[in-house]
Short mmCIF file of C-alpha atoms and ligand atoms in Angstrom, two decimals:
data_model
loop_
_atom_site.label_atom_id
_atom_site.label_comp_id
_atom_site.label_asym_id
_atom_site.label_seq_id
_atom_site.Cartn_x
_atom_site.Cartn_y
_atom_site.Cartn_z
CA MET L 16 16.58 13.52 12.46
CA LEU L 17 14.75 15.38 10.02
CA VAL L 18 13.46 13.26 6.62
CA PHE L 19 12.06 14.65 3.55
CA GLY L 20 10.16 11.91 2.00
CA ILE L 21 9.33 11.49 -1.45
CA GLU L 22 6.18 9.34 -3.61
CA SER L 23 5.94 9.06 -6.90
CA SER L 24 5.58 5.25 -7.85
CA CYS L 25 2.20 5.37 -9.08
CA ASP L 26 -0.73 8.13 -9.54
CA GLU L 27 -0.24 9.90 -6.26
CA THR L 28 2.76 12.80 -6.30
CA ALA L 29 3.32 13.21 -2.19
CA PHE L 30 6.13 15.09 -0.04
CA ALA L 31 6.52 14.83 3.75
CA LEU L 32 8.84 16.15 6.61
CA LEU L 33 9.18 13.55 9.29
CA GLU L 34 11.19 14.49 12.74
CA ASP L 35 12.83 10.94 14.45
CA GLY L 36 10.34 8.92 12.46
CA LYS L 37 7.02 10.07 14.41
CA LYS L 38 6.23 13.42 14.22
CA VAL L 39 4.90 14.95 11.13
CA ILE L 40 5.94 18.55 10.35
CA SER L 41 4.20 18.76 7.12
CA GLU L 42 3.00 16.40 4.22
CA CYS L 43 0.69 17.15 1.10
CA VAL L 44 -0.37 14.53 -1.61
CA ALA L 45 -1.55 15.90 -5.09
CA SER L 46 -3.97 12.88 -6.88
CA GLN L 47 -4.19 11.94 -9.98
CA ILE L 48 -7.88 10.15 -9.87
CA SER L 49 -9.34 12.70 -12.15
CA ILE L 50 -6.60 12.61 -14.93
CA HIS L 51 -6.78 8.90 -15.08
CA GLN L 52 -10.62 7.94 -14.51
CA PRO L 53 -11.72 8.53 -17.81
CA TYR L 54 -9.71 5.84 -19.15
CA GLY L 55 -11.16 3.46 -16.21
CA GLY L 56 -7.13 2.87 -15.04
CA VAL L 57 -3.77 4.45 -14.69
CA VAL L 58 -1.97 5.58 -17.79
CA PRO L 59 1.59 5.44 -17.33
CA GLU L 60 2.71 8.24 -19.43
CA LEU L 61 0.01 10.72 -17.93
CA ALA L 62 1.09 9.73 -14.39
CA ALA L 63 4.79 10.58 -15.13
CA ARG L 64 3.91 13.93 -16.65
CA SER L 65 1.53 14.92 -14.01
CA HIS L 66 4.20 14.06 -11.42
CA LEU L 67 6.28 16.72 -13.09
CA GLN L 68 3.39 19.21 -13.39
CA ALA L 69 2.32 18.77 -9.86
CA SER L 70 5.88 18.76 -8.06
CA MET L 71 6.98 22.42 -8.03
CA SER L 72 3.46 23.65 -6.38
CA LEU L 73 3.06 20.54 -4.17
CA PHE L 74 6.83 21.45 -2.99
CA CYS L 75 6.06 25.17 -2.16
CA GLU L 76 3.00 24.47 -0.55
CA LEU L 77 4.58 21.79 1.88
CA TRP L 78 7.41 23.97 2.18
CA SER L 79 5.20 27.04 3.21
CA LYS L 80 3.52 24.79 5.84
CA ALA L 81 6.97 23.76 7.20
CA GLN L 82 8.02 27.21 7.74
CA GLN L 83 5.46 28.96 8.97
CA ASN L 84 4.37 26.15 11.51
CA HIS L 85 7.75 25.00 12.77
CA LYS L 86 10.28 27.57 11.30
CA ILE L 87 12.35 24.57 9.36
CA ASP L 88 14.72 25.65 7.13
CA GLY L 89 16.46 23.72 4.31
CA GLN L 90 19.61 23.24 6.63
CA ASP L 91 17.56 21.30 8.76
CA ILE L 92 17.13 18.54 6.24
CA ASP L 93 19.29 15.58 7.26
CA LEU L 94 17.99 12.46 4.51
CA ILE L 95 16.07 12.17 1.82
CA ALA L 96 14.03 9.08 1.66
CA VAL L 97 12.68 7.77 -1.54
CA THR L 98 10.56 5.59 -3.41
CA ALA L 99 12.76 3.66 -5.55
CA GLY L 100 10.38 0.78 -6.53
CA PRO L 101 8.48 -1.02 -7.32
CA GLY L 102 5.85 1.12 -9.55
CA LEU L 103 5.36 2.64 -13.04
CA MET L 104 9.17 3.63 -14.26
CA GLY L 105 8.35 7.20 -15.85
CA SER L 106 6.61 8.07 -12.23
CA LEU L 107 9.56 6.59 -10.17
CA LEU L 108 12.06 8.64 -12.50
CA VAL L 109 10.40 11.60 -11.71
CA GLY L 110 10.95 11.61 -7.89
CA ALA L 111 14.08 9.63 -8.09
CA GLU L 112 15.73 12.95 -10.32
CA ILE L 113 13.94 15.16 -7.54
CA ALA L 114 15.51 13.35 -4.62
CA LYS L 115 18.94 13.58 -6.41
CA GLY L 116 18.64 16.82 -7.06
CA LEU L 117 17.39 17.92 -3.22
CA ALA L 118 20.11 15.94 -1.98
CA MET L 119 22.84 17.81 -4.04
CA SER L 120 21.83 20.78 -3.38
CA LEU L 121 21.60 20.26 0.50
CA ASN L 122 24.55 18.18 0.71
CA VAL L 123 22.39 15.55 2.55
CA PRO L 124 22.37 11.63 1.43
CA ILE L 125 19.35 9.41 0.02
CA ILE L 126 17.88 6.28 1.26
CA ARG L 127 15.81 4.32 -0.99
CA VAL L 128 12.49 2.72 0.16
CA ASN L 129 10.53 0.15 -1.13
CA HIS L 130 7.26 1.23 -1.54
CA VAL L 131 5.60 -2.08 -1.00
CA LEU L 132 7.54 -2.54 2.26
CA ALA L 133 6.66 1.07 3.40
CA HIS L 134 2.88 0.60 3.50
CA VAL L 135 3.55 -1.16 6.45
CA HIS L 136 4.92 2.14 8.17
CA GLY L 137 1.41 3.61 8.01
CA ILE L 138 0.87 1.86 11.14
CA PHE L 139 4.61 2.45 12.60
CA LEU L 140 4.13 6.39 12.28
CA LYS L 141 1.24 5.41 15.25
CA LEU L 142 2.42 5.90 18.95
CA PRO L 143 3.06 3.24 20.62
CA THR L 144 4.95 1.17 18.21
CA PRO L 145 2.94 -2.20 17.57
CA PRO L 146 4.19 -5.34 18.74
CA LEU L 147 6.84 -7.81 17.33
CA PRO L 148 7.10 -10.06 15.63
CA ALA L 149 3.92 -9.15 13.37
CA LEU L 150 2.02 -11.06 10.44
CA SER L 151 1.69 -8.34 8.19
CA TYR L 152 -0.13 -7.86 4.91
CA VAL L 153 0.36 -5.07 2.23
CA ILE L 154 -3.23 -5.37 0.11
CA SER L 155 -3.13 -2.57 -2.22
CA GLY L 156 -3.70 -2.08 -5.92
CA GLY L 157 -0.64 -3.49 -7.31
CA HIS L 158 0.48 -5.95 -4.40
CA SER L 159 -0.74 -8.67 -2.30
CA HIS L 160 1.77 -9.66 0.07
CA LEU L 161 2.14 -11.49 3.41
CA PHE L 162 5.40 -10.29 5.33
CA TYR L 163 6.56 -11.84 8.72
CA MET L 164 8.31 -9.04 10.15
CA ASN L 165 10.23 -8.98 13.90
CA SER L 166 11.61 -5.35 13.12
CA PRO L 167 10.28 -1.96 11.41
CA THR L 168 13.05 -3.24 8.46
CA SER L 169 13.07 -6.96 9.00
CA PHE L 170 10.70 -8.68 6.51
CA SER L 171 10.83 -11.88 5.19
CA LEU L 172 8.15 -12.95 2.52
CA VAL L 173 5.71 -15.58 3.58
CA ALA L 174 3.19 -15.47 0.59
CA GLN L 175 1.78 -13.41 -2.06
CA THR L 176 -0.60 -13.48 -5.04
CA ILE L 177 -0.07 -15.82 -7.74
CA ASP L 178 -1.89 -13.76 -10.25
CA ASP L 179 -3.73 -10.44 -9.63
CA ALA L 180 -3.12 -8.08 -6.73
CA CYS L 181 -6.53 -7.81 -4.17
CA GLY L 182 -6.87 -3.96 -4.94
CA GLU L 183 -6.36 -4.74 -8.65
CA CYS L 184 -9.35 -7.11 -8.66
CA PHE L 185 -11.35 -4.94 -6.71
CA ASP L 186 -11.08 -2.43 -9.37
CA LYS L 187 -12.12 -4.83 -11.93
CA VAL L 188 -14.83 -6.31 -10.78
CA ALA L 189 -16.36 -2.63 -9.86
CA HIS L 190 -15.70 -1.64 -13.14
CA MET L 191 -17.47 -4.75 -14.30
CA LEU L 192 -20.15 -3.41 -11.68
CA GLN L 193 -20.30 -0.03 -13.64
CA LEU L 194 -18.59 2.06 -10.79
CA PRO L 195 -15.93 4.93 -11.49
CA TYR L 196 -12.02 4.16 -10.98
CA PRO L 197 -10.78 3.58 -8.49
CA GLY L 198 -13.32 0.92 -8.07
CA GLY L 199 -12.41 -0.09 -4.50
CA PRO L 200 -13.96 2.91 -2.34
CA HIS L 201 -17.10 2.56 -4.63
CA LEU L 202 -17.42 -1.20 -4.32
CA GLU L 203 -17.21 -1.15 -0.56
CA LYS L 204 -20.12 1.56 -1.00
CA LEU L 205 -22.57 -0.97 -2.77
CA ALA L 206 -21.76 -3.73 -0.96
CA GLN L 207 -23.21 -2.24 1.95
CA LYS L 208 -26.58 -2.61 0.69
CA GLY L 209 -26.22 -6.16 -0.51
CA ASP L 210 -26.97 -9.48 1.06
CA PRO L 211 -23.60 -11.26 0.52
CA HIS L 212 -25.41 -14.45 0.88
CA ARG L 213 -27.48 -14.52 -2.84
CA PHE L 214 -24.84 -15.56 -4.59
CA THR L 215 -22.09 -17.61 -3.57
CA MET L 216 -18.39 -17.17 -4.65
CA PRO L 217 -15.76 -19.47 -5.45
CA THR L 218 -12.99 -20.39 -2.89
CA MET L 219 -9.68 -20.03 -4.51
CA ILE L 220 -6.52 -22.06 -3.25
CA LYS L 221 -8.41 -24.31 -1.11
CA GLU L 222 -5.46 -26.79 0.24
CA LYS L 223 -4.99 -25.45 3.64
CA HIS L 224 -0.96 -25.81 3.65
CA ARG L 225 -0.71 -23.30 0.77
CA LEU L 226 -0.31 -19.76 2.12
CA GLU L 227 -0.40 -17.99 -1.63
CA LEU L 228 -3.50 -15.70 -2.78
CA SER L 229 -5.49 -15.64 -5.60
CA TYR L 230 -7.88 -13.20 -7.10
CA SER L 231 -7.87 -13.95 -11.07
CA GLY L 232 -10.37 -16.86 -10.50
CA LEU L 233 -13.12 -14.69 -8.36
CA LYS L 234 -12.65 -11.73 -10.83
CA THR L 235 -13.50 -14.26 -13.87
CA TYR L 236 -16.36 -15.68 -12.05
CA VAL L 237 -17.98 -12.26 -11.23
CA PHE L 238 -17.72 -11.74 -15.06
CA ASN L 239 -19.32 -15.03 -15.99
CA LEU L 240 -22.22 -14.64 -13.64
CA LEU L 241 -23.25 -10.86 -14.66
CA ARG L 242 -23.26 -12.34 -18.16
CA GLN L 243 -25.31 -15.27 -17.36
CA LEU L 244 -27.64 -13.37 -15.17
CA ARG L 245 -28.01 -10.35 -18.18
CA ALA L 246 -28.66 -13.45 -20.90
CA GLU L 247 -31.47 -14.76 -18.44
CA SER L 248 -33.05 -11.41 -18.04
CA SER L 249 -34.87 -9.41 -20.42
CA VAL L 250 -34.44 -6.18 -18.75
CA PRO L 251 -30.91 -4.38 -17.58
CA LEU L 252 -30.19 -6.04 -14.15
CA ASP L 253 -31.29 -3.76 -11.10
CA MET L 254 -29.36 -2.18 -8.51
CA GLN L 255 -29.92 -4.75 -5.63
CA THR L 256 -28.48 -7.52 -7.96
CA TYR L 257 -25.10 -5.39 -8.58
CA ALA L 258 -25.07 -4.72 -4.59
CA ASP L 259 -25.39 -8.36 -3.88
CA ILE L 260 -22.91 -9.17 -6.38
CA ALA L 261 -20.40 -6.50 -4.45
CA ALA L 262 -21.55 -7.93 -1.02
CA ALA L 263 -20.42 -11.51 -2.11
CA PHE L 264 -17.42 -10.71 -3.97
CA GLN L 265 -16.09 -8.08 -0.94
CA GLN L 266 -16.47 -10.81 1.36
CA GLU L 267 -15.24 -13.98 -0.12
CA ALA L 268 -12.18 -11.84 -1.34
CA PHE L 269 -11.80 -10.94 2.08
CA LEU L 270 -12.19 -14.41 3.94
CA GLN L 271 -9.77 -15.85 1.39
CA LEU L 272 -7.13 -13.44 3.83
CA VAL L 273 -8.50 -14.36 7.02
CA ARG L 274 -8.18 -18.01 5.88
CA LYS L 275 -4.39 -18.03 4.78
CA LEU L 276 -3.82 -15.85 7.82
CA ASP L 277 -5.00 -18.11 10.13
CA ALA L 278 -3.10 -20.84 8.43
CA ALA L 279 0.31 -18.88 8.56
CA LEU L 280 -0.51 -18.15 12.39
CA ILE L 281 0.14 -21.79 12.85
CA GLN L 282 3.69 -22.10 11.12
CA TYR L 283 4.79 -18.84 13.39
CA PRO L 284 3.33 -19.25 16.40
CA ASP L 285 5.83 -16.33 18.01
CA VAL L 286 3.62 -14.07 16.26
CA LYS L 287 2.32 -11.40 18.73
CA ALA L 288 0.15 -9.00 16.15
CA VAL L 289 -1.45 -9.23 13.05
CA TYR L 290 -1.00 -6.06 10.70
CA VAL L 291 -3.05 -4.90 7.56
CA SER L 292 -1.95 -1.97 5.31
CA GLY L 293 -2.46 -0.79 1.63
CA GLY L 294 -4.88 1.08 -0.11
CA VAL L 295 -7.47 -1.99 0.74
CA ALA L 296 -6.84 -1.63 4.35
CA CYS L 297 -9.05 1.19 4.13
CA ASN L 298 -12.38 -0.90 3.97
CA GLN L 299 -14.11 -0.88 6.89
CA ALA L 300 -15.58 -4.43 6.39
CA LEU L 301 -12.37 -6.29 6.25
CA ARG L 302 -11.28 -3.97 9.02
CA GLN L 303 -14.39 -5.55 10.97
CA MET L 304 -13.94 -9.03 9.66
CA PHE L 305 -10.13 -8.94 10.93
CA ASP L 306 -10.64 -7.68 14.55
CA HIS L 307 -14.13 -10.08 14.72
CA HIS L 308 -11.66 -13.05 13.94
CA PHE L 309 -8.53 -12.33 15.54
CA SER L 310 -8.83 -9.92 18.36
CA LYS L 311 -9.43 -12.57 20.96
CA ARG L 312 -6.11 -14.27 19.89
CA MET L 313 -4.15 -11.17 19.29
CA PRO L 314 -4.06 -7.34 18.45
CA THR L 315 -4.66 -5.91 14.62
CA TYR L 316 -3.34 -3.34 13.74
CA PHE L 317 -4.46 -0.90 10.51
CA PRO L 318 -2.88 2.34 9.58
CA ASP L 319 -5.26 5.54 10.07
CA PRO L 320 -7.51 5.58 6.71
CA SER L 321 -5.46 8.65 5.13
CA LEU L 322 -2.41 6.26 5.67
CA CYS L 323 -3.51 3.67 3.67
CA THR L 324 -3.18 4.91 0.27
CA ASP L 325 -0.04 6.21 -1.04
CA ASN L 326 1.77 8.85 0.67
CA ALA L 327 5.17 9.97 1.63
CA GLN L 328 4.92 9.87 5.26
CA MET L 329 5.33 6.24 5.08
CA ILE L 330 8.55 6.42 2.93
CA ALA L 331 10.14 8.60 5.51
CA SER L 332 9.53 6.55 8.23
CA LEU L 333 11.10 3.55 6.76
CA GLY L 334 13.76 5.56 5.19
CA TYR L 335 14.32 6.76 8.83
CA HIS L 336 14.53 3.37 10.49
CA GLN L 337 16.82 1.98 7.75
CA VAL L 338 19.06 4.39 8.15
CA MET L 339 19.28 4.00 11.88
CA ASP L 340 19.99 0.83 10.90
CA TRP L 341 22.61 1.79 9.01
CA ILE L 342 23.96 3.99 11.66
CA HIS L 343 23.78 1.10 14.11
CA GLN L 344 25.59 -0.99 11.99
CA GLY L 345 28.62 1.58 12.60
CA ASN L 346 28.25 3.61 9.49
CA THR L 347 27.50 7.41 8.75
CA LEU L 348 25.66 9.09 6.44
CA GLN L 349 28.33 10.16 4.67
CA ASP L 350 28.94 6.51 3.79
CA LEU L 351 25.29 6.76 2.46
CA TYR L 352 25.95 9.73 0.51
CA ALA L 353 28.42 8.03 -1.40
CA SER L 354 25.95 5.93 -2.90
CA SER L 355 23.32 8.32 -3.13
CA PHE L 356 23.61 9.28 -6.81
CA ASN L 357 24.38 6.65 -8.95
CA TRP L 358 20.99 4.19 -8.84
CA GLU L 359 18.07 3.95 -10.94
CA PRO L 360 14.39 3.07 -9.81
CA PHE L 361 13.58 -0.53 -10.27
CA SER L 362 9.71 -1.50 -11.40
CA ARG L 363 9.16 -4.91 -10.21
CA PHE L 364 8.97 -6.04 -6.53
CA SER L 365 11.72 -7.95 -4.52
CA CYS L 366 11.95 -8.60 -0.97
CA PRO L 367 15.49 -7.86 -0.16
CA LYS L 368 16.56 -9.91 2.95
CA THR L 369 16.84 -6.82 4.85
CA SER L 370 15.42 -3.25 3.87
CA THR L 371 18.86 -1.61 4.73
CA GLN L 372 20.60 -2.73 1.87
CA GLN L 373 21.11 0.16 -0.96
CA SER L 374 22.22 -2.14 -3.93
O1 KG4 C 623 -1.93 1.20 -1.33
P1 KG4 C 623 -2.38 2.07 -3.05
O2 KG4 C 623 -2.91 3.63 -2.64
O3 KG4 C 623 -1.74 1.86 -3.97
C1 KG4 C 623 -1.27 1.02 -4.63
O4 KG4 C 623 0.51 0.86 -4.04
O5 KG4 C 623 -1.78 -0.06 -5.46
O6 KG4 C 623 -3.88 1.17 -3.35
C2 KG4 C 623 -4.94 1.41 -4.27
C3 KG4 C 623 -5.82 0.11 -3.99
C4 KG4 C 623 -6.71 0.74 -5.48
O7 KG4 C 623 -7.07 -0.79 -5.90
C5 KG4 C 623 -8.33 0.96 -4.40
O8 KG4 C 623 -9.20 0.27 -5.51
C6 KG4 C 623 -8.16 -0.02 -3.26
O9 KG4 C 623 -6.63 0.59 -2.92
N1 KG4 C 623 -9.00 0.62 -2.27
C7 KG4 C 623 -9.52 0.14 -1.69
C8 KG4 C 623 -10.62 0.52 -1.09
N2 KG4 C 623 -10.18 1.90 -1.65
C9 KG4 C 623 -8.82 1.79 -1.80
N3 KG4 C 623 -10.29 -1.12 -1.75
C10 KG4 C 623 -11.26 -1.87 -1.16
N4 KG4 C 623 -12.23 -0.61 -0.25
C11 KG4 C 623 -11.56 0.34 -0.19
N5 KG4 C 623 -12.42 1.15 0.89
ZN1 ZN C 624 0.96 1.99 -2.69
#
């Protein structure tokens, strides 16, 4: 089955062609970082306009790669998988309308995909398929969730952040440390030069039985620490101080993930693997900390760094698995076609019982 994946939920426009849920035929991503960088964050209206501007040339790029390397024709496409949410409404609408136009012209159905759940499919795109059941973190700029998974399409929400997402907190702390947007990768680099023990960061949600995450207190702590250090110093703070704060912040941000996962593993004793996906999973210090802490008990899985941030391969992969479930339940692609056009994207995250639901 050849799936055309479309992602446009935030500030990356991405298309991919995926065969049988594993083989990437062609893929491309247009990043909007340079457009939003002067503003220090994503400007929704600019994001939506940029998706529109980028999509035609990106589509041509994807198509010419697919035709040259694999002799793919429009008639070969069986399914369109598109991000239906959560995300920025203007951005999502662009992807949704591209999906509907393509589906109508090719006479193929659309499967709607939840962007947060799709991040995990950066891991399922790898061969061989990782073990299940698993506890699976999605740690991105907009979301920090922990799911219990017992199939590639079955997600039960175990915990989530009660305030900021981890990546959002990285971006805001990076901004305080005078690093460019998006701050996560820059903060990681700076932290490599720092001493994580010079400053002590507060522990959020200390109660062991509580599995929720929290990042806004850590962000406020760094803000107040910088204000205090600046007030005490007659000269601007030096780079070493910034690096030490970055290292202490990053360590505490990730230790929180380790502590909560430790507690969750007691509640879910059948778990055979730990997954971490989403943009923050690019971070090498996070990967090392998880490998160090969990690898004696069970394997830890991360997507390749290129599949941690937003891409369309993960959308096509989850879409493919959802449709396989749909077919195994006795439905057909024609049934799916009937519900392919009369829907709108959603902006806020909600966890479906099973991700195959089309309502
Ligand atoms: O998954 P993603 O591309 O977009 C969302 O769905 O939100 O994640 C983007 C987030 C940004 O907050 C970015 O700063 C963070 O991932 N990020 C990182 C790193 N690379 C990206 N955070 C920490 N360390 C990194 N190396
Ligand atoms: Zn994302």
